[in-house]
Coordinates of C-alpha atoms in Angstrom, one line a residue:
X1 CA -0.1 0.1 -0.1
X2 CA 1.1 3.5 -0.9
X3 CA -0.2 6.6 0.3
X4 CA 0.3 10.1 -1.4
X5 CA 0.1 13.5 0.4
X6 CA 0.1 17.0 0.3
X7 CA 1.7 19.4 2.6
X8 CA -0.4 22.6 3.0
X9 CA 1.4 24.4 5.5
X10 CA 4.5 25.6 3.5
X11 CA 6.7 22.7 4.1
X12 CA 9.1 21.0 1.7
X13 CA 8.6 18.8 -0.3
X14 CA 5.1 19.9 -0.9
X15 CA 4.0 16.4 -2.2
X16 CA 5.5 13.1 -0.8
X17 CA 4.8 9.6 -0.5
X18 CA 5.1 6.7 2.1
X19 CA 4.6 2.8 2.0
X20 CA 3.9 0.2 4.5
X21 CA 7.2 -1.1 3.8
X22 CA 9.1 2.2 3.4
X23 CA 12.9 2.2 4.0
X24 CA 12.5 5.5 5.9
X25 CA 11.7 4.3 9.5
X26 CA 10.0 7.8 10.2
X27 CA 7.7 7.3 7.1
X28 CA 6.8 3.8 8.1
X29 CA 6.0 5.0 11.6
X30 CA 3.6 7.6 10.2
X31 CA 2.1 5.6 7.6
X32 CA 1.0 2.9 10.3
X33 CA -0.3 5.9 12.7
X34 CA -2.0 8.3 10.3
X35 CA -2.6 6.6 7.0
X36 CA -3.7 2.9 8.5
X37 CA -5.0 4.8 11.5
X38 CA -7.4 6.9 9.5
X39 CA -8.3 3.9 7.3
X40 CA -9.2 1.9 10.5
X41 CA -11.3 4.7 11.9
X42 CA -13.4 5.1 8.7
X43 CA -13.9 1.2 8.6
X44 CA -15.2 1.3 12.3
X45 CA -17.4 4.1 11.7
X46 CA -21.0 4.3 10.1
X47 CA -21.3 6.4 6.9
X48 CA -24.2 9.1 8.2
X49 CA -25.5 9.5 4.5
X50 CA -27.6 7.4 2.1
X51 CA -25.8 5.5 -0.4
X52 CA -27.0 2.7 -2.8
X53 CA -26.9 -0.9 -1.5
X54 CA -28.8 -2.4 -4.4
X55 CA -27.7 -5.9 -5.4
X56 CA -26.4 -5.7 -8.8
X57 CA -29.0 -5.9 -11.5
X58 CA -31.2 -6.5 -8.5
X59 CA -30.4 -10.2 -8.8
X60 CA -31.7 -12.8 -6.2
X61 CA -29.5 -13.0 -3.0
X62 CA -28.8 -16.8 -3.8
X63 CA -27.4 -15.8 -7.5
X64 CA -23.8 -15.2 -7.5
X65 CA -23.6 -14.1 -11.3
X66 CA -25.7 -11.1 -11.7
X67 CA -25.0 -10.6 -15.6
X68 CA -23.1 -10.7 -18.8
X69 CA -20.5 -8.4 -17.3
X70 CA -19.9 -10.6 -14.2
X71 CA -16.4 -12.1 -13.9
X72 CA -15.1 -14.2 -11.2
X73 CA -12.4 -12.7 -9.5
X74 CA -12.4 -9.3 -11.6
X75 CA -15.8 -8.2 -11.1
X76 CA -17.5 -10.4 -8.9
X77 CA -18.9 -7.7 -6.4
X78 CA -22.4 -8.4 -5.6
X79 CA -23.7 -4.7 -4.6
X80 CA -23.0 -1.4 -5.9
X81 CA -21.6 0.0 -2.6
X82 CA -18.9 -3.1 -2.9
X83 CA -17.6 -1.5 -6.0
X84 CA -16.1 1.4 -3.7
X85 CA -13.8 1.8 -1.0
X86 CA -15.5 3.0 2.3
X87 CA -13.3 6.2 2.2
X88 CA -14.5 7.2 -1.0
X89 CA -18.3 5.8 -0.6
X90 CA -18.4 8.1 2.6
X91 CA -17.2 11.0 0.3
X92 CA -19.4 10.6 -2.6
X93 CA -22.5 9.9 -0.3
X94 CA -21.8 13.4 1.5
X95 CA -21.4 15.1 -1.8
X96 CA -24.5 13.4 -3.0
X97 CA -26.6 14.6 0.1
X98 CA -25.3 18.0 -0.2
X99 CA -26.3 18.3 -3.8
X100 CA -29.7 17.0 -3.3
X101 CA -30.4 19.7 -0.7
X102 CA -29.4 22.2 -3.3
X103 CA -32.4 23.7 -5.5
X104 CA -30.1 25.7 -7.8
X105 CA -27.9 24.1 -10.2
X106 CA -28.9 20.5 -9.1
X107 CA -29.0 18.9 -12.3
X108 CA -25.6 20.6 -13.1
X109 CA -24.0 19.3 -10.1
X110 CA -25.5 15.8 -10.4
X111 CA -23.8 15.9 -13.9
X112 CA -20.6 16.5 -12.4
X113 CA -21.0 14.0 -9.9
X114 CA -21.6 11.0 -12.4
X115 CA -18.6 12.1 -14.3
X116 CA -16.3 11.1 -11.5
X117 CA -18.2 8.2 -10.2
X118 CA -16.2 5.4 -11.8
X119 CA -13.1 7.0 -11.4
X120 CA -13.8 7.2 -7.4
X121 CA -14.3 3.4 -7.5
X122 CA -12.0 0.3 -6.9
X123 CA -12.1 0.0 -10.9
X124 CA -9.5 2.9 -11.0
X125 CA -6.3 1.1 -11.8
X126 CA -2.8 2.4 -10.6
X127 CA -0.3 2.6 -13.4
X128 CA 3.5 3.0 -13.5
X129 CA 3.2 6.6 -14.2
X130 CA 1.3 7.5 -11.1
X131 CA -1.9 8.1 -13.0
X132 CA -5.1 6.1 -12.4
X133 CA -7.1 4.8 -15.3
X134 CA -10.2 2.8 -15.7
X135 CA -11.1 0.3 -18.4
X136 CA -14.1 1.4 -20.6
X137 CA -17.2 -0.7 -21.5
X138 CA -16.6 -3.4 -18.5
X139 CA -16.4 -3.8 -14.8
X140 CA -12.8 -4.6 -14.1
X141 CA -11.3 -4.2 -10.7
X142 CA -7.5 -4.4 -11.1
X143 CA -4.9 -6.1 -8.6
X144 CA -3.6 -2.5 -7.5
X145 CA -6.3 0.2 -7.3
X146 CA -6.0 4.0 -7.2
X147 CA -8.1 5.3 -4.5
X148 CA -8.5 9.1 -5.8
X149 CA -9.2 12.0 -3.6
X150 CA -12.8 12.7 -4.3
X151 CA -12.9 16.2 -3.4
X152 CA -10.0 17.2 -5.8
X153 CA -11.4 15.3 -8.6
X154 CA -14.7 17.0 -8.1
X155 CA -13.1 20.5 -8.2
X156 CA -11.4 19.7 -11.4
X157 CA -14.6 18.2 -12.9
X158 CA -16.3 21.3 -11.9
X159 CA -14.0 23.4 -13.5
X160 CA -14.0 21.4 -16.9
X161 CA -18.1 21.5 -16.8
X162 CA -17.9 25.2 -16.1
X163 CA -15.8 25.8 -19.2
X164 CA -18.1 23.4 -21.2
X165 CA -21.2 25.1 -20.2
X166 CA -20.1 28.4 -21.2
X167 CA -19.5 27.2 -24.5
X168 CA -22.8 25.7 -24.9
X169 CA -24.4 29.0 -23.5
X170 CA -23.0 30.8 -26.6
X171 CA -24.5 28.3 -29.2
X172 CA -27.7 27.3 -27.3
X173 CA -30.8 26.7 -29.4
X174 CA -34.1 25.0 -28.7
X175 CA -33.4 21.5 -27.5
X176 CA -35.3 18.8 -26.1
X177 CA -33.6 15.7 -24.5
X178 CA -35.8 12.7 -23.9
X179 CA -35.2 9.1 -22.8
X180 CA -38.6 8.0 -23.8
X181 CA -39.0 4.6 -25.8
X182 CA -37.6 4.7 -29.3
X183 CA -40.4 2.3 -30.3
X184 CA -43.1 4.8 -29.5
X185 CA -42.1 8.4 -30.6
X186 CA -44.5 11.1 -29.8
X187 CA -43.4 13.0 -32.9
X188 CA -45.5 13.7 -35.9
X189 CA -45.4 11.7 -39.1
X190 CA -43.0 12.9 -41.9
X191 CA -41.8 15.8 -39.7
X192 CA -38.1 15.2 -39.1
X193 CA -35.3 16.2 -41.3
X194 CA -32.4 14.2 -40.2
X195 CA -31.8 11.1 -37.7
X196 CA -28.6 10.1 -36.4
X197 CA -28.6 6.8 -34.5
X198 CA -26.2 4.5 -32.8
X199 CA -28.3 1.6 -31.7
X200 CA -27.4 -1.4 -29.6
X201 CA -25.8 -4.2 -31.5
X202 CA -27.2 -7.6 -30.1
X203 CA -24.9 -8.2 -26.9
X204 CA -21.9 -6.1 -28.1
X205 CA -22.5 -3.2 -25.2
X206 CA -24.7 -4.1 -22.2
X207 CA -26.0 -0.9 -21.6
X208 CA -28.5 -1.8 -18.8
X209 CA -25.6 -3.4 -16.7
X210 CA -23.0 -0.6 -17.5
X211 CA -25.4 2.0 -16.6
X212 CA -27.0 0.3 -13.3
X213 CA -24.2 1.8 -10.9
X214 CA -25.0 5.4 -12.2
X215 CA -28.7 4.8 -12.0
X216 CA -28.8 3.5 -8.4
X217 CA -26.7 6.5 -7.1
X218 CA -29.2 8.8 -8.7
X219 CA -31.9 6.6 -7.3
X220 CA -33.7 6.4 -10.9
X221 CA -36.3 3.9 -12.0
X222 CA -34.6 0.7 -13.5
X223 CA -37.8 -0.8 -14.9
X224 CA -36.8 0.3 -18.4
X225 CA -34.4 -2.8 -18.4
X226 CA -37.4 -4.9 -19.3
X227 CA -37.6 -2.8 -22.4
X228 CA -34.1 -2.7 -23.4
X229 CA -33.2 -3.7 -27.0
X230 CA -30.2 -6.2 -26.2
X231 CA -29.1 -9.7 -26.2
X232 CA -28.9 -10.9 -22.7
X233 CA -28.8 -14.6 -21.7
X234 CA -29.2 -13.5 -18.0
X235 CA -32.4 -11.9 -18.7
X236 CA -33.7 -14.3 -21.3
X237 CA -33.3 -11.6 -24.0
X238 CA -32.8 -13.4 -27.3
X239 CA -31.5 -12.6 -30.6
X240 CA -35.2 -12.6 -31.8
X241 CA -36.4 -10.3 -29.5
X242 CA -33.5 -7.9 -30.3
X243 CA -34.6 -8.1 -34.1
X244 CA -38.2 -7.6 -33.1
X245 CA -37.7 -4.4 -30.9
X246 CA -35.1 -2.9 -33.3
X247 CA -37.5 -3.5 -36.2
X248 CA -40.1 -1.5 -34.1
X249 CA -37.6 1.4 -33.5
X250 CA -36.6 1.6 -37.0
X251 CA -40.2 1.6 -38.1
X252 CA -40.8 4.5 -36.0
X253 CA -37.7 6.5 -37.6
X254 CA -39.2 5.7 -41.0
X255 CA -42.7 7.1 -39.8
X256 CA -41.3 10.2 -38.3
X257 CA -38.8 11.0 -41.1
X258 CA -39.8 13.1 -44.4
X259 CA -39.7 11.4 -47.6
X260 CA -36.3 11.9 -49.4
X261 CA -34.5 12.5 -46.0
X262 CA -32.0 10.4 -44.5
X263 CA -31.0 8.1 -41.1
X264 CA -27.6 7.9 -40.4
X265 CA -26.8 4.5 -38.8
X266 CA -23.4 4.2 -37.0
X267 CA -22.4 0.7 -37.1
X268 CA -19.5 -0.9 -35.1
X269 CA -20.4 -4.4 -34.7
X270 CA -18.1 -7.4 -35.8
X271 CA -20.7 -10.0 -36.2
X272 CA -21.7 -10.5 -39.8
X273 CA -24.7 -12.1 -38.8
X274 CA -25.7 -9.0 -36.9
X275 CA -25.1 -6.8 -40.1
X276 CA -27.2 -9.3 -42.1
X277 CA -30.1 -8.6 -39.6
X278 CA -29.6 -4.9 -39.7
X279 CA -30.0 -4.9 -43.6
X280 CA -33.1 -6.9 -43.2
X281 CA -34.3 -4.6 -40.6
X282 CA -33.7 -1.4 -42.6
X283 CA -35.3 -3.0 -45.9
X284 CA -38.4 -4.2 -44.0
X285 CA -38.8 -1.0 -42.3
X286 CA -39.0 0.5 -45.8
X287 CA -35.5 2.3 -46.1
X288 CA -33.0 2.0 -49.2
X289 CA -29.5 2.5 -48.7
X290 CA -27.8 6.0 -49.7
X291 CA -25.4 5.1 -52.3
X292 CA -21.9 7.1 -51.9
X293 CA -18.6 7.0 -53.4
X294 CA -16.7 6.4 -50.3
X295 CA -17.3 4.9 -46.8
X296 CA -17.9 7.2 -44.1
X297 CA -16.3 6.8 -40.7
X298 CA -16.1 8.3 -37.1
X299 CA -12.9 8.0 -35.3
X300 CA -13.4 8.3 -31.8
X301 CA -10.7 10.1 -29.5
X302 CA -10.9 7.5 -26.9
X303 CA -11.4 3.6 -27.6
X304 CA -11.9 0.6 -25.4
X305 CA -9.3 -1.9 -24.6
X306 CA -10.4 -4.2 -27.1
X307 CA -10.3 -1.6 -29.8
X308 CA -6.6 -0.9 -29.2
X309 CA -5.4 -4.4 -29.1
X310 CA -7.9 -6.9 -30.5
X311 CA -8.2 -7.9 -34.3
X312 CA -11.7 -8.9 -34.0
X313 CA -13.0 -5.5 -33.1
X314 CA -13.9 -2.5 -35.3
X315 CA -11.2 0.4 -34.9
X316 CA -13.8 3.1 -35.9
X317 CA -17.4 3.5 -36.5
X318 CA -18.9 3.0 -40.0
X319 CA -21.7 5.2 -40.8
X320 CA -24.3 4.2 -43.2
X321 CA -27.0 6.4 -44.7
X322 CA -30.4 5.1 -45.2
X323 CA -33.0 7.2 -47.1
X324 CA -36.6 7.1 -46.7
X325 CA -37.8 6.7 -50.5
X326 CA -39.1 9.6 -52.3
X327 CA -42.1 9.8 -54.3
X328 CA -41.9 7.1 -57.0
X329 CA -38.8 5.1 -55.4
X330 CA -39.2 1.8 -53.8
X331 CA -37.1 0.1 -51.3
X332 CA -35.6 -3.5 -52.3
X333 CA -38.5 -5.9 -51.1
X334 CA -36.5 -9.3 -52.2
X335 CA -33.6 -10.1 -50.0
X336 CA -31.4 -13.1 -50.3
X337 CA -30.5 -14.3 -46.7
X338 CA -28.0 -17.0 -47.4
X339 CA -30.2 -19.7 -46.0
X340 CA -32.0 -20.6 -49.2
X341 CA -31.8 -24.0 -50.9
X342 CA -30.6 -24.0 -54.7
X343 CA -34.2 -23.8 -55.9
X344 CA -35.4 -21.1 -53.4
X345 CA -32.3 -19.1 -54.3
X346 CA -32.9 -19.4 -58.0
X347 CA -36.6 -18.4 -57.7
X348 CA -35.7 -15.3 -55.6
X349 CA -32.9 -14.4 -57.9
X350 CA -34.9 -14.6 -61.0
X351 CA -37.8 -12.4 -59.5
X352 CA -34.9 -9.9 -58.9
X353 CA -33.7 -10.3 -62.4
X354 CA -37.3 -9.8 -63.9
X355 CA -38.0 -6.8 -61.6
X356 CA -34.7 -5.0 -62.7
X357 CA -35.0 -5.7 -66.6
X358 CA -38.6 -4.8 -66.2
X359 CA -37.6 -1.4 -65.0
X360 CA -34.4 -1.1 -66.8
X361 CA -34.6 -3.1 -70.0
X362 CA -31.5 -3.6 -72.1
X363 CA -29.2 -3.6 -69.1
X364 CA -25.7 -5.0 -69.4
X365 CA -24.9 -8.4 -67.5
X366 CA -22.8 -6.6 -64.9
X367 CA -25.5 -4.1 -64.0
X368 CA -27.9 -7.0 -63.6
X369 CA -25.1 -8.7 -61.4
X370 CA -24.6 -5.8 -59.1
X371 CA -28.5 -5.6 -58.6
X372 CA -28.7 -9.3 -57.6
X373 CA -25.7 -9.0 -55.4
X374 CA -27.0 -5.8 -53.6
X375 CA -30.0 -7.8 -52.5
X376 CA -27.7 -10.3 -50.5
X377 CA -27.3 -9.9 -46.9
X378 CA -24.0 -11.8 -46.9
X379 CA -21.2 -11.6 -49.2
X380 CA -20.1 -14.3 -51.6
X381 CA -23.2 -16.1 -51.9
X382 CA -23.1 -16.1 -55.7
X383 CA -20.0 -18.3 -55.9
X384 CA -22.2 -21.3 -55.0
X385 CA -24.7 -20.5 -57.9
X386 CA -24.4 -20.1 -61.8
X387 CA -25.5 -16.9 -62.5
X388 CA -25.2 -17.2 -66.3
X389 CA -27.6 -20.0 -66.0
X390 CA -29.9 -18.0 -63.9
X391 CA -29.9 -14.9 -66.0
X392 CA -30.6 -17.0 -69.1
X393 CA -33.8 -18.5 -67.5
X394 CA -35.4 -15.2 -67.3
X395 CA -33.9 -13.0 -69.9
X396 CA -32.4 -13.2 -73.6
X397 CA -29.2 -11.6 -74.9
X398 CA -29.2 -9.3 -77.8
X399 CA -25.6 -8.4 -79.1
X400 CA -25.1 -5.0 -80.8
X401 CA -22.0 -4.2 -82.9
X402 CA -19.8 -1.3 -81.7
X403 CA -19.6 1.1 -84.7
X404 CA -16.0 2.4 -85.8
X405 CA -17.6 4.9 -88.0
X406 CA -21.2 6.0 -88.6
X407 CA -21.5 3.1 -91.3
X408 CA -18.7 0.7 -90.5
X409 CA -18.7 -1.6 -87.4
X410 CA -15.6 -2.5 -85.3
X411 CA -13.7 -5.5 -86.4
X412 CA -14.2 -8.6 -84.4
X413 CA -11.4 -9.3 -81.6
X414 CA -10.8 -12.1 -78.8
X415 CA -11.8 -9.8 -76.1
X416 CA -15.3 -9.3 -77.2
X417 CA -15.1 -5.5 -77.3
X418 CA -16.5 -5.0 -80.9
X419 CA -20.0 -5.7 -79.6
X420 CA -22.4 -4.8 -76.7
X421 CA -24.4 -7.5 -75.0
X422 CA -27.5 -6.3 -73.5
X423 CA -30.2 -8.4 -72.0
X424 CA -34.3 -8.1 -72.2
X425 CA -36.5 -10.0 -70.4
X426 CA -38.2 -13.1 -72.4
X427 CA -41.6 -12.9 -73.7
X428 CA -42.8 -15.5 -71.3
X429 CA -41.4 -13.2 -68.3
X430 CA -43.4 -10.1 -69.6
X431 CA -46.5 -11.5 -67.8
X432 CA -46.5 -11.8 -64.0
X433 CA -47.0 -15.5 -63.2
X434 CA -46.3 -14.7 -59.4
X435 CA -49.7 -15.6 -57.6
X436 CA -48.4 -13.9 -54.3
X437 CA -47.1 -10.9 -56.2
X438 CA -50.2 -10.5 -58.2
X439 CA -52.4 -10.8 -55.1
X440 CA -50.1 -7.6 -53.5
X441 CA -50.7 -5.7 -56.4
X442 CA -54.4 -6.5 -56.4
X443 CA -54.8 -5.5 -52.9
X444 CA -52.7 -2.4 -53.1
X445 CA -54.9 -1.3 -56.1
X446 CA -58.1 -2.0 -54.2
X447 CA -56.7 0.2 -51.3
X448 CA -55.8 2.8 -53.7
X449 CA -59.1 2.7 -55.5
X450 CA -61.1 3.3 -52.5
X451 CA -58.8 6.3 -51.5
X452 CA -59.5 7.7 -54.9
X453 CA -63.4 7.4 -54.7
X454 CA -63.3 8.8 -51.1
X455 CA -61.1 11.8 -51.7
X456 CA -63.0 12.4 -55.0
X457 CA -66.1 12.2 -53.0
X458 CA -65.2 14.8 -50.7
X459 CA -63.8 17.0 -53.4
X460 CA -66.3 16.8 -56.0
X461 CA -64.7 19.8 -58.1
X462 CA -61.5 17.7 -58.7
X463 CA -61.3 15.4 -61.6
X464 CA -58.5 13.4 -60.1
X465 CA -56.1 13.1 -57.2
X466 CA -52.6 14.4 -57.4
X467 CA -49.5 11.7 -57.2
X468 CA -48.3 13.2 -53.9
X469 CA -51.6 12.5 -52.2
X470 CA -51.6 9.0 -53.4
X471 CA -48.0 8.5 -52.7
X472 CA -48.5 9.6 -49.1
X473 CA -51.5 7.5 -48.7
X474 CA -49.6 4.3 -50.2
X475 CA -46.6 4.6 -48.0
X476 CA -48.8 4.1 -44.8
X477 CA -52.0 2.4 -45.8
X478 CA -50.5 -0.3 -47.9
X479 CA -48.5 -2.5 -45.6
X480 CA -47.6 -5.4 -47.8
X481 CA -46.3 -3.5 -50.7
X482 CA -45.8 -5.0 -54.2
X483 CA -42.4 -4.9 -55.6
X484 CA -43.1 -2.4 -58.4
X485 CA -42.7 1.1 -58.0
X486 CA -45.9 3.0 -57.3
X487 CA -45.2 5.0 -60.5
X488 CA -45.3 1.5 -62.5
X489 CA -48.2 0.3 -60.7
X490 CA -50.8 3.3 -61.1
X491 CA -50.8 3.2 -65.0
X492 CA -51.8 -0.7 -64.8
X493 CA -55.0 0.3 -62.8
X494 CA -56.0 3.9 -63.1
X495 CA -56.3 6.7 -65.7
X496 CA -54.7 10.2 -66.0
X497 CA -56.7 13.3 -66.5
X498 CA -55.7 16.0 -68.7
X499 CA -54.3 17.7 -65.6
X500 CA -52.0 14.8 -65.0
X501 CA -54.1 13.8 -61.9
X502 CA -55.1 10.2 -61.3
X503 CA -58.8 8.9 -61.5
X504 CA -60.8 5.5 -61.4
X505 CA -61.9 3.8 -64.6
X506 CA -65.1 5.6 -65.6
X507 CA -66.9 2.7 -67.3
X508 CA -66.8 -1.1 -67.5
X509 CA -65.1 -0.8 -70.9
X510 CA -62.1 1.3 -69.1
X511 CA -62.1 -1.3 -66.3
X512 CA -62.0 -4.1 -69.0
X513 CA -59.1 -2.3 -70.8
X514 CA -57.0 -2.1 -67.9
X515 CA -57.6 -5.7 -66.9
X516 CA -56.7 -6.9 -70.4
X517 CA -53.6 -4.9 -70.4
X518 CA -52.4 -6.2 -67.3
X519 CA -53.0 -9.8 -68.3
X520 CA -50.8 -9.2 -71.5
X521 CA -48.1 -7.6 -69.4
X522 CA -48.7 -4.4 -71.7
X523 CA -46.6 -1.9 -69.8
X524 CA -43.5 -4.3 -69.7
X525 CA -43.8 -4.8 -73.4
X526 CA -44.0 -1.0 -74.2
X527 CA -41.0 -0.3 -72.2
X528 CA -38.8 -3.2 -73.5
X529 CA -39.7 -2.2 -76.9
X530 CA -38.6 1.3 -76.6
X531 CA -35.4 0.3 -75.1
X532 CA -34.7 -1.8 -77.8
X533 CA -35.2 0.8 -80.2
X534 CA -33.2 3.3 -78.1
X535 CA -30.4 0.9 -77.7
X536 CA -30.3 0.1 -81.5
X537 CA -30.9 -3.7 -80.7
X538 CA -31.8 -6.1 -83.4
X539 CA -35.4 -7.1 -83.1
X540 CA -36.5 -10.2 -84.8
X541 CA -39.5 -9.8 -87.2
X542 CA -41.9 -12.1 -85.3
X543 CA -41.2 -9.9 -82.0
X544 CA -42.0 -6.6 -83.8
X545 CA -45.5 -5.1 -83.0
X546 CA -47.7 -4.9 -86.0
X547 CA -49.2 -1.3 -86.7
X548 CA -52.6 -2.1 -85.1
X549 CA -50.7 -3.1 -81.9
X550 CA -48.6 0.0 -81.9
X551 CA -51.8 2.1 -82.3
X552 CA -53.0 0.2 -79.2
X553 CA -50.0 0.8 -77.4
X554 CA -50.1 4.5 -78.1
X555 CA -53.7 4.7 -76.6
X556 CA -52.4 2.8 -73.6
X557 CA -49.7 5.3 -73.1
X558 CA -52.2 8.4 -73.4
X559 CA -54.6 6.9 -71.0
X560 CA -52.1 6.0 -68.5
X561 CA -50.4 9.3 -68.4
X562 CA -47.2 7.6 -70.3
X563 CA -47.0 10.4 -72.6
X564 CA -43.4 10.5 -73.5
X565 CA -43.6 6.8 -74.2
X566 CA -46.6 7.3 -76.6
X567 CA -45.0 10.2 -78.5
X568 CA -41.8 8.0 -78.8
X569 CA -44.1 5.1 -80.0
X570 CA -45.7 7.1 -82.6
X571 CA -42.5 9.0 -83.9
X572 CA -39.7 6.1 -83.9
X573 CA -41.9 2.8 -83.4
X574 CA -42.1 2.2 -87.1
X575 CA -45.8 2.9 -87.2
X576 CA -47.2 3.0 -91.0
X577 CA -50.5 4.9 -90.8
X578 CA -51.5 3.9 -94.2
X579 CA -51.8 0.3 -93.1
X580 CA -54.6 1.3 -90.5
X581 CA -58.1 1.9 -91.0
X582 CA -59.1 5.1 -91.4
X583 CA -61.0 5.3 -88.0
X584 CA -58.0 3.9 -86.3
X585 CA -55.7 6.4 -88.0
X586 CA -57.8 9.2 -86.9
X587 CA -57.7 7.8 -83.4
X588 CA -53.8 7.2 -83.0
X589 CA -53.4 10.7 -84.5
X590 CA -55.4 12.1 -81.9
X591 CA -53.6 10.1 -79.1
X592 CA -50.4 11.3 -80.5
X593 CA -51.4 15.0 -80.2
X594 CA -52.6 14.5 -76.8
X595 CA -49.4 12.9 -75.7
X596 CA -47.4 15.7 -77.5
X597 CA -49.5 18.3 -75.9
X598 CA -49.4 17.2 -72.5
X599 CA -45.5 16.8 -72.8
X600 CA -45.4 20.4 -74.0
X601 CA -47.4 21.5 -70.9
X602 CA -45.4 19.6 -68.3
X603 CA -42.3 21.2 -69.9
X604 CA -43.9 24.9 -69.7
X605 CA -45.6 24.5 -66.2
X606 CA -43.5 24.7 -62.8
X607 CA -44.0 21.3 -61.0
X608 CA -46.3 21.2 -58.3
X609 CA -44.6 21.2 -54.8
X610 CA -46.1 18.6 -52.6
X611 CA -47.1 19.2 -49.1
X612 CA -44.4 20.4 -46.5
X613 CA -44.1 16.8 -45.1
X614 CA -43.3 15.4 -48.1
X615 CA -40.1 17.5 -49.2

């Protein structure tokens, strides 16, 4: 044992030390008489102030191990007060009682108190440089403890806090700090501009256990431990519980965030399985990953012992941005978990290919591959599967020569750079044969139809409903969303007005026209054909639409509000008006004029801004 003392009466040296085995006989005598004497006096006395005597984590008396952070020998204290020497326990209790009697600045002084609490405990290790340090993120009582002077540390902490508060005062603004349940936020829907969150990752940081000492000293209610989002075997909190509660919290984040705005998620866990769950949770909540050119990290000034020495711990925190989709966007709904058998994997991957090529016909193989892999929650899965075989099961390859000049193609070469390979959905894939997905689209359309009817009933002067209103309704009312974007879904079921708003089919004939178009995959066929034209792909004669079919497609585009597609079909689709009947020729000319006129109007008019909550 070593005692360090200060001389306050002008003697020299001002600071000194003495030990139980000090070579100086007088120092040994003083050590025994004064230092050990004072320690014996404190031990034999009763502390006249309140201090916490709670069993750690309120564990039963007969239970030695109180939690994940319990360790035999290094953290086997049973109650909160056992974590402190009686000398420092007395000093802390005295300070706390005085603070609790102080009405002015009480919160500020309690904040100072908590800042030195662990430094005043037996966890403060004595180092060779004479400075005491504690290990963060754990309860570790070293072989040699550094028993600090509580009053001195309190004085130094008070000075630091005053300096910090003076800085905050200069920059203060309206600020609310709440410790409410993140799964039930009392915040209006679509009202938040930005969220930064550093959530708990499984069992990595045991917040409840590590906060327990602070909370008992402050005499706080610890019933929140039942709702803690954590994996803890001693409290029967499983990974499934963690996943469920995290999903609830992230769903709330999605609800309160404005469309198009981001949540930054700080990730520092080392478990690939946990990251897989996080990706699943964010996708299921409705978020999409914000794409960036480089990773964003936070380097913390202080690190845990594991961060310094372990090769299995993240050295810094990775920040991933997830965005709440803007109107017209959709989150990736199909995820490959890595647990599928070959057949299930193939079916899921094929759906991803079909959805992607349905939206992006004529994509190159590498783009399609990237899309499939981006839906995987674990890396390296594709190695066990034949991607070429999978791709060819849903799409067909069309090779287009690279032109050396306007009229001369490049010479063939071994590297294949003389031609571009693009992929298009097979004819058989243009019509959706997924019963579950068909059902989702039908249910979504039914709900949207009911909303249209209700909205127009309450607003009889309106011909249709603006897209922004439909999108807002769709996000929150359609819980089991189809994979297709809303912008692709609406034209298959509803009609547009001349003002660009959406309305219900006005007759049985219009209803039947939409139903027939869906049955033939008309929207996908038009998009594929236009992509083939734009990319100069070779189109077999048997796959070229007839003049009558082109006229039908142009009418479909006009009615569905796909004006640009309708205009392109008329101008570049290869339509021969002379091959049509006079009546059909007049109709298609009129449909084309409507498309051209609507495009001109859209170009000249400023776009309508949505409600403030949608920005």
